Amino acid sequence: MASKILIIGACGQIGTELTLALREKVGRDNVIASDIREGSEDLMNSGPFEIADATNYNQIEDLVIQHDIEEVYLMAAMLSATAEKFPMKGWDLNMSSLFHVLNLAKEGKIKKVFWPSSIAVFGPTTPKHDTPQTTVMEPTTVYGISKQAGERWCEYYFNKFGVDVRSIRYPGLISYKTLPGGGTTDYAVEIYHEALKNGKYTSFLNKDTELPMMFMDDAIRATISLMEAPSEKVKVRSSYNLSALNFTPDTLAKAIQKHIPEFEISYAPDFRQAIADSWPSSIDDSEARKDWGWRHDFDLEKMTSEMLEGIKEVYH
Ligand code: AKB
């Protein structure tokens, strides 16, 4: 029988697609989706759903026991831009939810944990190009600090208590099924919606701000394949660098103009520019490629076609 999975934060940008993909793979009733509020119709109709607060240990423990859960994907988080506005709330959500899940694993109540980290663990003193797996990490955002601390705790729980925790440093993720919320890389999703709706977009990042990005299908495939990898192949127990594409708002606009020639982009950088400036522009993910065979599939052209088609189908 397939092991039972709990997804915490199932209604967010990654959670929604991860839930749908895992249900497809292991059967709808083997994947329990949970969040503090209900999600899209697609998600709600796809299988069991429970309201739960990721910061409430008792609620999470109850779900684990009630549903006989073996694996937890903890996708609830406050992202970089929002966490700058609500630092204590961001820190509390990002850290307490992680401790709850790590402690459940330490106590033997669950067997395996997935926890998302981010390129936000890096900072202005990190090498900006081809950022290595192991390097200087001095994040300057609340979100980045919480993710870096989380990585240290994951490795600690693995070394000290044998907790089977696995993690990826996601780049900016691009998808059409669920909108992202509160991130610095969100411009790369908004731009597609605005291009189709209004034919123009004002970017909150500068023309030449290059950031690592990835299409959601690749991110979901990576997540599931890391979780399926034999334990001995998972050599990094903090979090794996993962890379697919790097582009600037200008390059992205040009890729969209190939489909919508009249599309216009303008620039009005805000506080998110400083966050983006502190992050790498490209990532060296050779360890993920070597350890568990990661390969990305979507390049900028393929992703742009999928995004435009997908948005038309879902929203128009
Ligand atoms: C954000 O922009 O905060 C996230 C991330 C890169 O982790 N998308």
Tab-separated table of C-alpha atoms and ligand atoms in Angstrom:
chain	number	residue	atom	x	y	z
A	1	MET	CA	0.000	0.000	0.000
A	2	ALA	CA	1.226	3.529	-0.784
A	3	SER	CA	2.357	5.503	2.261
A	4	LYS	CA	-0.005	8.253	3.346
A	5	ILE	CA	1.101	11.808	2.671
A	6	LEU	CA	0.146	15.073	4.393
A	7	ILE	CA	0.680	18.362	2.567
A	8	ILE	CA	0.691	21.388	4.862
A	9	GLY	CA	0.097	24.623	2.953
A	10	ALA	CA	-1.571	22.725	0.121
A	11	CYS	CA	-3.430	25.753	-1.266
A	12	GLY	CA	-0.364	27.850	-2.085
A	13	GLN	CA	1.483	28.171	-5.387
A	14	ILE	CA	3.609	25.024	-4.962
A	15	GLY	CA	1.217	23.144	-2.657
A	16	THR	CA	-1.650	23.123	-5.149
A	17	GLU	CA	0.318	21.560	-7.998
A	18	LEU	CA	2.229	19.238	-5.700
A	19	THR	CA	-1.030	17.919	-4.232
A	20	LEU	CA	-2.513	17.332	-7.690
A	21	ALA	CA	0.656	15.612	-8.935
A	22	LEU	CA	0.992	13.351	-5.887
A	23	ARG	CA	-2.689	12.387	-6.041
A	24	GLU	CA	-2.237	11.433	-9.657
A	25	LYS	CA	0.740	9.301	-8.671
A	26	VAL	CA	-0.321	7.568	-5.448
A	27	GLY	CA	-4.108	7.884	-5.455
A	28	ARG	CA	-6.370	10.691	-4.244
A	29	ASP	CA	-7.141	9.249	-0.821
A	30	ASN	CA	-3.476	8.720	0.028
A	31	VAL	CA	-2.739	12.458	-0.069
A	32	ILE	CA	-4.320	14.643	2.625
A	33	ALA	CA	-4.255	18.329	1.707
A	34	SER	CA	-4.358	20.892	4.505
A	35	ASP	CA	-4.202	24.653	4.824
A	36	ILE	CA	-5.604	27.448	6.976
A	37	ARG	CA	-8.216	28.137	4.306
A	38	GLU	CA	-9.759	26.345	1.364
A	39	GLY	CA	-8.027	26.512	-2.015
A	40	SER	CA	-8.944	26.389	-5.696
A	41	GLU	CA	-11.883	24.346	-6.915
A	42	ASP	CA	-9.441	22.025	-8.701
A	43	LEU	CA	-7.644	21.257	-5.480
A	44	MET	CA	-10.732	20.993	-3.295
A	45	ASN	CA	-12.388	18.538	-5.699
A	46	SER	CA	-9.304	16.373	-6.076
A	47	GLY	CA	-9.324	14.572	-2.698
A	48	PRO	CA	-9.452	14.869	1.109
A	49	PHE	CA	-8.886	18.309	2.656
A	50	GLU	CA	-8.473	19.430	6.284
A	51	ILE	CA	-8.304	22.925	7.739
A	52	ALA	CA	-5.169	23.187	9.916
A	53	ASP	CA	-2.800	25.879	11.139
A	54	ALA	CA	0.857	24.996	10.458
A	55	THR	CA	1.928	26.843	13.627
A	56	ASN	CA	-0.346	24.728	15.840
A	57	TYR	CA	1.485	21.561	16.908
A	58	ASN	CA	-1.629	19.817	18.245
A	59	GLN	CA	-3.568	20.337	15.021
A	60	ILE	CA	-0.728	18.931	12.922
A	61	GLU	CA	-0.150	15.999	15.271
A	62	ASP	CA	-3.890	15.184	15.237
A	63	LEU	CA	-3.888	15.072	11.427
A	64	VAL	CA	-0.815	12.829	11.397
A	65	ILE	CA	-2.368	10.359	13.844
A	66	GLN	CA	-5.912	10.482	12.480
A	67	HIS	CA	-4.782	9.798	8.903
A	68	ASP	CA	-1.880	7.483	9.685
A	69	ILE	CA	0.551	9.798	7.874
A	70	GLU	CA	4.082	8.652	6.962
A	71	GLU	CA	5.352	11.562	4.846
A	72	VAL	CA	4.873	15.304	5.340
A	73	TYR	CA	5.499	18.035	2.776
A	74	LEU	CA	5.583	21.325	4.697
A	75	MET	CA	4.827	23.965	2.072
A	76	ALA	CA	3.389	26.709	4.332
A	77	ALA	CA	5.666	29.765	4.452
A	78	MET	CA	5.701	33.544	4.398
A	79	LEU	CA	7.739	34.639	1.361
A	80	SER	CA	10.407	37.302	1.028
A	81	ALA	CA	8.444	40.486	0.287
A	82	THR	CA	5.666	39.856	2.832
A	83	ALA	CA	8.091	38.774	5.546
A	84	GLU	CA	9.879	42.144	5.254
A	85	LYS	CA	6.560	43.757	6.218
A	86	PHE	CA	5.748	41.321	9.034
A	87	PRO	CA	9.143	40.121	10.292
A	88	MET	CA	8.076	38.453	13.534
A	89	LYS	CA	5.059	36.782	11.951
A	90	GLY	CA	7.242	35.549	9.071
A	91	TRP	CA	9.910	34.198	11.396
A	92	ASP	CA	7.321	32.532	13.621
A	93	LEU	CA	5.422	30.841	10.785
A	94	ASN	CA	8.543	29.705	8.927
A	95	MET	CA	10.324	28.346	12.012
A	96	SER	CA	7.576	27.001	14.268
A	97	SER	CA	5.943	24.980	11.489
A	98	LEU	CA	9.334	23.408	10.691
A	99	PHE	CA	10.025	22.497	14.325
A	100	HIS	CA	6.595	20.879	14.653
A	101	VAL	CA	7.238	18.611	11.693
A	102	LEU	CA	10.876	17.837	12.590
A	103	ASN	CA	9.795	16.955	16.143
A	104	LEU	CA	7.025	14.663	14.871
A	105	ALA	CA	9.690	12.858	12.826
A	106	LYS	CA	12.115	12.765	15.759
A	107	GLU	CA	9.398	11.122	17.867
A	108	GLY	CA	8.884	8.512	15.146
A	109	LYS	CA	5.324	9.681	14.346
A	110	ILE	CA	6.252	10.313	10.689
A	111	LYS	CA	8.984	8.770	8.545
A	112	LYS	CA	9.974	11.375	5.973
A	113	VAL	CA	9.836	15.169	5.651
A	114	PHE	CA	10.096	17.563	2.705
A	115	TRP	CA	10.795	21.200	3.526
A	116	PRO	CA	11.363	23.927	0.927
A	117	SER	CA	14.336	26.256	1.189
A	118	SER	CA	15.118	29.037	-1.280
A	119	ILE	CA	17.817	30.971	-3.125
A	120	ALA	CA	17.011	33.572	-0.436
A	121	VAL	CA	19.489	31.773	1.861
A	122	PHE	CA	22.213	33.558	-0.093
A	123	GLY	CA	23.134	37.208	0.372
A	124	PRO	CA	25.202	40.047	-1.046
A	125	THR	CA	28.512	38.436	0.016
A	126	THR	CA	27.720	35.169	-1.812
A	127	PRO	CA	29.305	34.640	-5.265
A	128	LYS	CA	26.568	35.885	-7.598
A	129	HIS	CA	27.205	33.712	-10.658
A	130	ASP	CA	27.021	29.920	-10.547
A	131	THR	CA	26.559	30.099	-6.801
A	132	PRO	CA	28.046	26.888	-5.371
A	133	GLN	CA	26.228	24.429	-3.107
A	134	THR	CA	28.515	25.315	-0.213
A	135	THR	CA	29.532	28.954	0.027
A	136	VAL	CA	29.254	32.177	2.025
A	137	MET	CA	25.654	32.639	3.209
A	138	GLU	CA	24.796	35.956	4.829
A	139	PRO	CA	21.127	36.537	3.919
A	140	THR	CA	19.786	40.039	4.506
A	141	THR	CA	16.044	39.320	4.478
A	142	VAL	CA	13.802	37.903	7.216
A	143	TYR	CA	12.711	35.150	4.853
A	144	GLY	CA	16.320	34.316	3.913
A	145	ILE	CA	17.395	34.246	7.555
A	146	SER	CA	14.507	31.897	8.403
A	147	LYS	CA	15.339	29.596	5.483
A	148	GLN	CA	19.024	29.507	6.344
A	149	ALA	CA	18.278	28.738	10.004
A	150	GLY	CA	15.779	26.101	8.831
A	151	GLU	CA	18.450	24.428	6.701
A	152	ARG	CA	20.782	24.241	9.680
A	153	TRP	CA	18.013	22.671	11.792
A	154	CYS	CA	17.181	20.121	9.077
A	155	GLU	CA	20.798	18.984	8.933
A	156	TYR	CA	20.985	18.958	12.736
A	157	TYR	CA	17.886	16.742	13.063
A	158	PHE	CA	19.295	14.395	10.413
A	159	ASN	CA	22.721	14.126	12.080
A	160	LYS	CA	21.519	14.029	15.657
A	161	PHE	CA	18.238	12.119	15.476
A	162	GLY	CA	18.350	10.392	12.081
A	163	VAL	CA	15.347	12.348	10.767
A	164	ASP	CA	14.912	11.685	7.033
A	165	VAL	CA	14.449	15.284	5.921
A	166	ARG	CA	14.987	16.420	2.330
A	167	SER	CA	15.013	19.914	0.901
A	168	ILE	CA	15.500	22.025	-2.216
A	169	ARG	CA	16.566	25.665	-2.520
A	170	TYR	CA	13.861	26.689	-4.972
A	171	PRO	CA	14.552	29.498	-7.400
A	172	GLY	CA	11.629	31.748	-8.457
A	173	LEU	CA	8.801	29.447	-9.523
A	174	ILE	CA	6.587	30.178	-12.493
A	175	SER	CA	3.129	28.677	-12.825
A	176	TYR	CA	-0.390	29.510	-13.962
A	177	LYS	CA	-2.657	27.302	-11.856
A	178	THR	CA	-2.218	29.210	-8.585
A	179	LEU	CA	-0.804	32.708	-8.190
A	180	PRO	CA	2.255	33.178	-5.998
A	181	GLY	CA	1.882	35.510	-3.038
A	182	GLY	CA	4.387	37.849	-1.472
A	183	GLY	CA	7.595	36.865	-3.268
A	184	THR	CA	10.265	38.930	-5.016
A	185	THR	CA	10.172	36.701	-8.091
A	186	ASP	CA	6.373	37.105	-8.502
A	187	TYR	CA	6.865	39.623	-11.326
A	188	ALA	CA	7.721	36.700	-13.604
A	189	VAL	CA	4.199	35.312	-13.145
A	190	GLU	CA	2.294	38.621	-13.093
A	191	ILE	CA	3.897	39.659	-16.379
A	192	TYR	CA	2.204	36.799	-18.289
A	193	HIS	CA	-1.242	37.591	-16.854
A	194	GLU	CA	-0.884	41.313	-17.623
A	195	ALA	CA	0.477	40.637	-21.110
A	196	LEU	CA	-2.665	38.670	-21.949
A	197	LYS	CA	-5.110	40.977	-20.135
A	198	ASN	CA	-3.757	44.466	-20.860
A	199	GLY	CA	-0.863	44.076	-23.299
A	200	LYS	CA	1.463	45.882	-20.894
A	201	TYR	CA	3.202	45.420	-17.549
A	202	THR	CA	5.128	47.605	-15.102
A	203	SER	CA	7.892	45.542	-13.509
A	204	PHE	CA	8.817	46.141	-9.873
A	205	LEU	CA	12.340	44.924	-10.684
A	206	ASN	CA	14.799	46.675	-12.994
A	207	LYS	CA	15.290	45.725	-16.617
A	208	ASP	CA	18.616	43.945	-15.981
A	209	THR	CA	17.936	42.115	-12.726
A	210	GLU	CA	18.860	38.529	-13.488
A	211	LEU	CA	17.459	35.841	-11.163
A	212	PRO	CA	17.328	32.020	-11.169
A	213	MET	CA	13.860	30.761	-12.144
A	214	MET	CA	12.061	27.496	-12.914
A	215	PHE	CA	8.781	26.357	-14.441
A	216	MET	CA	6.515	24.695	-11.866
A	217	ASP	CA	6.362	21.326	-13.686
A	218	ASP	CA	10.128	21.017	-13.277
A	219	ALA	CA	9.944	22.032	-9.607
A	220	ILE	CA	7.255	19.439	-8.849
A	221	ARG	CA	9.165	16.730	-10.690
A	222	ALA	CA	12.328	17.621	-8.751
A	223	THR	CA	10.494	17.574	-5.419
A	224	ILE	CA	8.918	14.176	-5.984
A	225	SER	CA	12.109	12.669	-7.362
A	226	LEU	CA	14.161	13.893	-4.385
A	227	MET	CA	11.572	12.349	-2.043
A	228	GLU	CA	11.680	9.068	-3.985
A	229	ALA	CA	15.500	8.873	-4.090
A	230	PRO	CA	17.072	6.109	-1.970
A	231	SER	CA	18.194	7.611	1.313
A	232	GLU	CA	21.900	6.955	0.690
A	233	LYS	CA	21.785	9.066	-2.489
A	234	VAL	CA	20.554	12.103	-0.572
A	235	LYS	CA	23.947	13.365	0.535
A	236	VAL	CA	22.965	16.962	1.309
A	237	ARG	CA	20.654	17.167	4.324
A	238	SER	CA	20.539	20.941	4.590
A	239	SER	CA	19.115	21.786	1.152
A	240	TYR	CA	20.059	21.202	-2.495
A	241	ASN	CA	20.828	23.978	-4.990
A	242	LEU	CA	18.504	23.537	-7.975
A	243	SER	CA	18.649	25.387	-11.259
A	244	ALA	CA	16.841	25.603	-14.585
A	245	LEU	CA	16.803	29.101	-16.162
A	246	ASN	CA	18.125	32.560	-15.405
A	247	PHE	CA	16.611	35.651	-16.973
A	248	THR	CA	16.000	39.370	-16.546
A	249	PRO	CA	12.637	41.182	-16.906
A	250	ASP	CA	13.926	42.447	-20.261
A	251	THR	CA	14.690	38.936	-21.571
A	252	LEU	CA	11.341	37.667	-20.340
A	253	ALA	CA	9.493	40.549	-22.010
A	254	LYS	CA	11.250	39.742	-25.300
A	255	ALA	CA	10.202	36.081	-25.036
A	256	ILE	CA	6.578	37.193	-24.521
A	257	GLN	CA	6.801	39.630	-27.465
A	258	LYS	CA	7.472	36.674	-29.762
A	259	HIS	CA	3.853	35.620	-29.011
A	260	ILE	CA	2.321	39.065	-28.366
A	261	PRO	CA	4.344	41.569	-30.496
A	262	GLU	CA	2.473	44.627	-29.154
A	263	PHE	CA	3.311	43.772	-25.503
A	264	GLU	CA	5.040	46.646	-23.683
A	265	ILE	CA	7.075	46.600	-20.476
A	266	SER	CA	8.016	49.541	-18.235
A	267	TYR	CA	9.973	49.653	-14.983
A	268	ALA	CA	9.180	51.052	-11.521
A	269	PRO	CA	11.452	49.266	-9.046
A	270	ASP	CA	10.265	49.222	-5.422
A	271	PHE	CA	11.597	47.757	-2.140
A	272	ARG	CA	11.792	44.321	-3.762
A	273	GLN	CA	14.688	45.514	-5.937
A	274	ALA	CA	17.036	45.482	-2.917
A	275	ILE	CA	15.959	41.924	-2.093
A	276	ALA	CA	16.569	40.767	-5.677
A	277	ASP	CA	19.952	42.546	-5.733
A	278	SER	CA	21.061	40.493	-2.722
A	279	TRP	CA	20.304	37.166	-4.433
A	280	PRO	CA	22.350	35.137	-6.942
A	281	SER	CA	21.761	35.486	-10.664
A	282	SER	CA	22.612	31.848	-11.425
A	283	ILE	CA	23.032	28.660	-9.405
A	284	ASP	CA	25.386	25.688	-9.656
A	285	ASP	CA	23.197	22.631	-9.062
A	286	SER	CA	25.742	19.954	-10.015
A	287	GLU	CA	25.309	18.119	-6.693
A	288	ALA	CA	21.579	17.576	-7.276
A	289	ARG	CA	22.373	16.410	-10.820
A	290	LYS	CA	25.035	14.014	-9.542
A	291	ASP	CA	23.339	12.699	-6.368
A	292	TRP	CA	19.770	12.038	-7.539
A	293	GLY	CA	19.840	12.647	-11.271
A	294	TRP	CA	18.125	16.050	-11.508
A	295	ARG	CA	17.596	17.394	-15.074
A	296	HIS	CA	15.409	20.357	-15.978
A	297	ASP	CA	13.116	20.199	-18.977
A	298	PHE	CA	11.646	23.678	-19.544
A	299	ASP	CA	13.642	26.486	-21.160
A	300	LEU	CA	12.376	30.057	-21.546
A	301	GLU	CA	10.640	29.455	-24.887
A	302	LYS	CA	8.886	26.266	-23.838
A	303	MET	CA	7.819	27.790	-20.514
A	304	THR	CA	6.484	30.951	-22.200
A	305	SER	CA	4.306	28.952	-24.601
A	306	GLU	CA	2.943	26.831	-21.713
A	307	MET	CA	2.272	29.884	-19.530
A	308	LEU	CA	0.387	31.796	-22.212
A	309	GLU	CA	-1.665	28.748	-23.229
A	310	GLY	CA	-2.334	27.775	-19.621
A	311	ILE	CA	-3.474	31.243	-18.534
A	312	LYS	CA	-5.799	31.503	-21.544
A	313	GLU	CA	-7.345	28.172	-20.613
A	314	VAL	CA	-7.737	28.802	-16.889
A	315	TYR	CA	-8.617	32.517	-16.772
A	316	HIS	CA	-10.061	33.623	-20.102
B	1	AKB	C1	10.390	34.683	-3.186
B	1	AKB	O1	10.547	35.455	-4.148
B	1	AKB	O2	10.331	35.056	-2.009
B	1	AKB	C2	10.326	33.200	-3.478
B	1	AKB	C3	11.650	32.550	-3.367
B	1	AKB	C4	12.697	32.809	-4.385
B	1	AKB	O3	11.873	31.801	-2.460
B	1	AKB	N1	9.762	32.988	-4.768
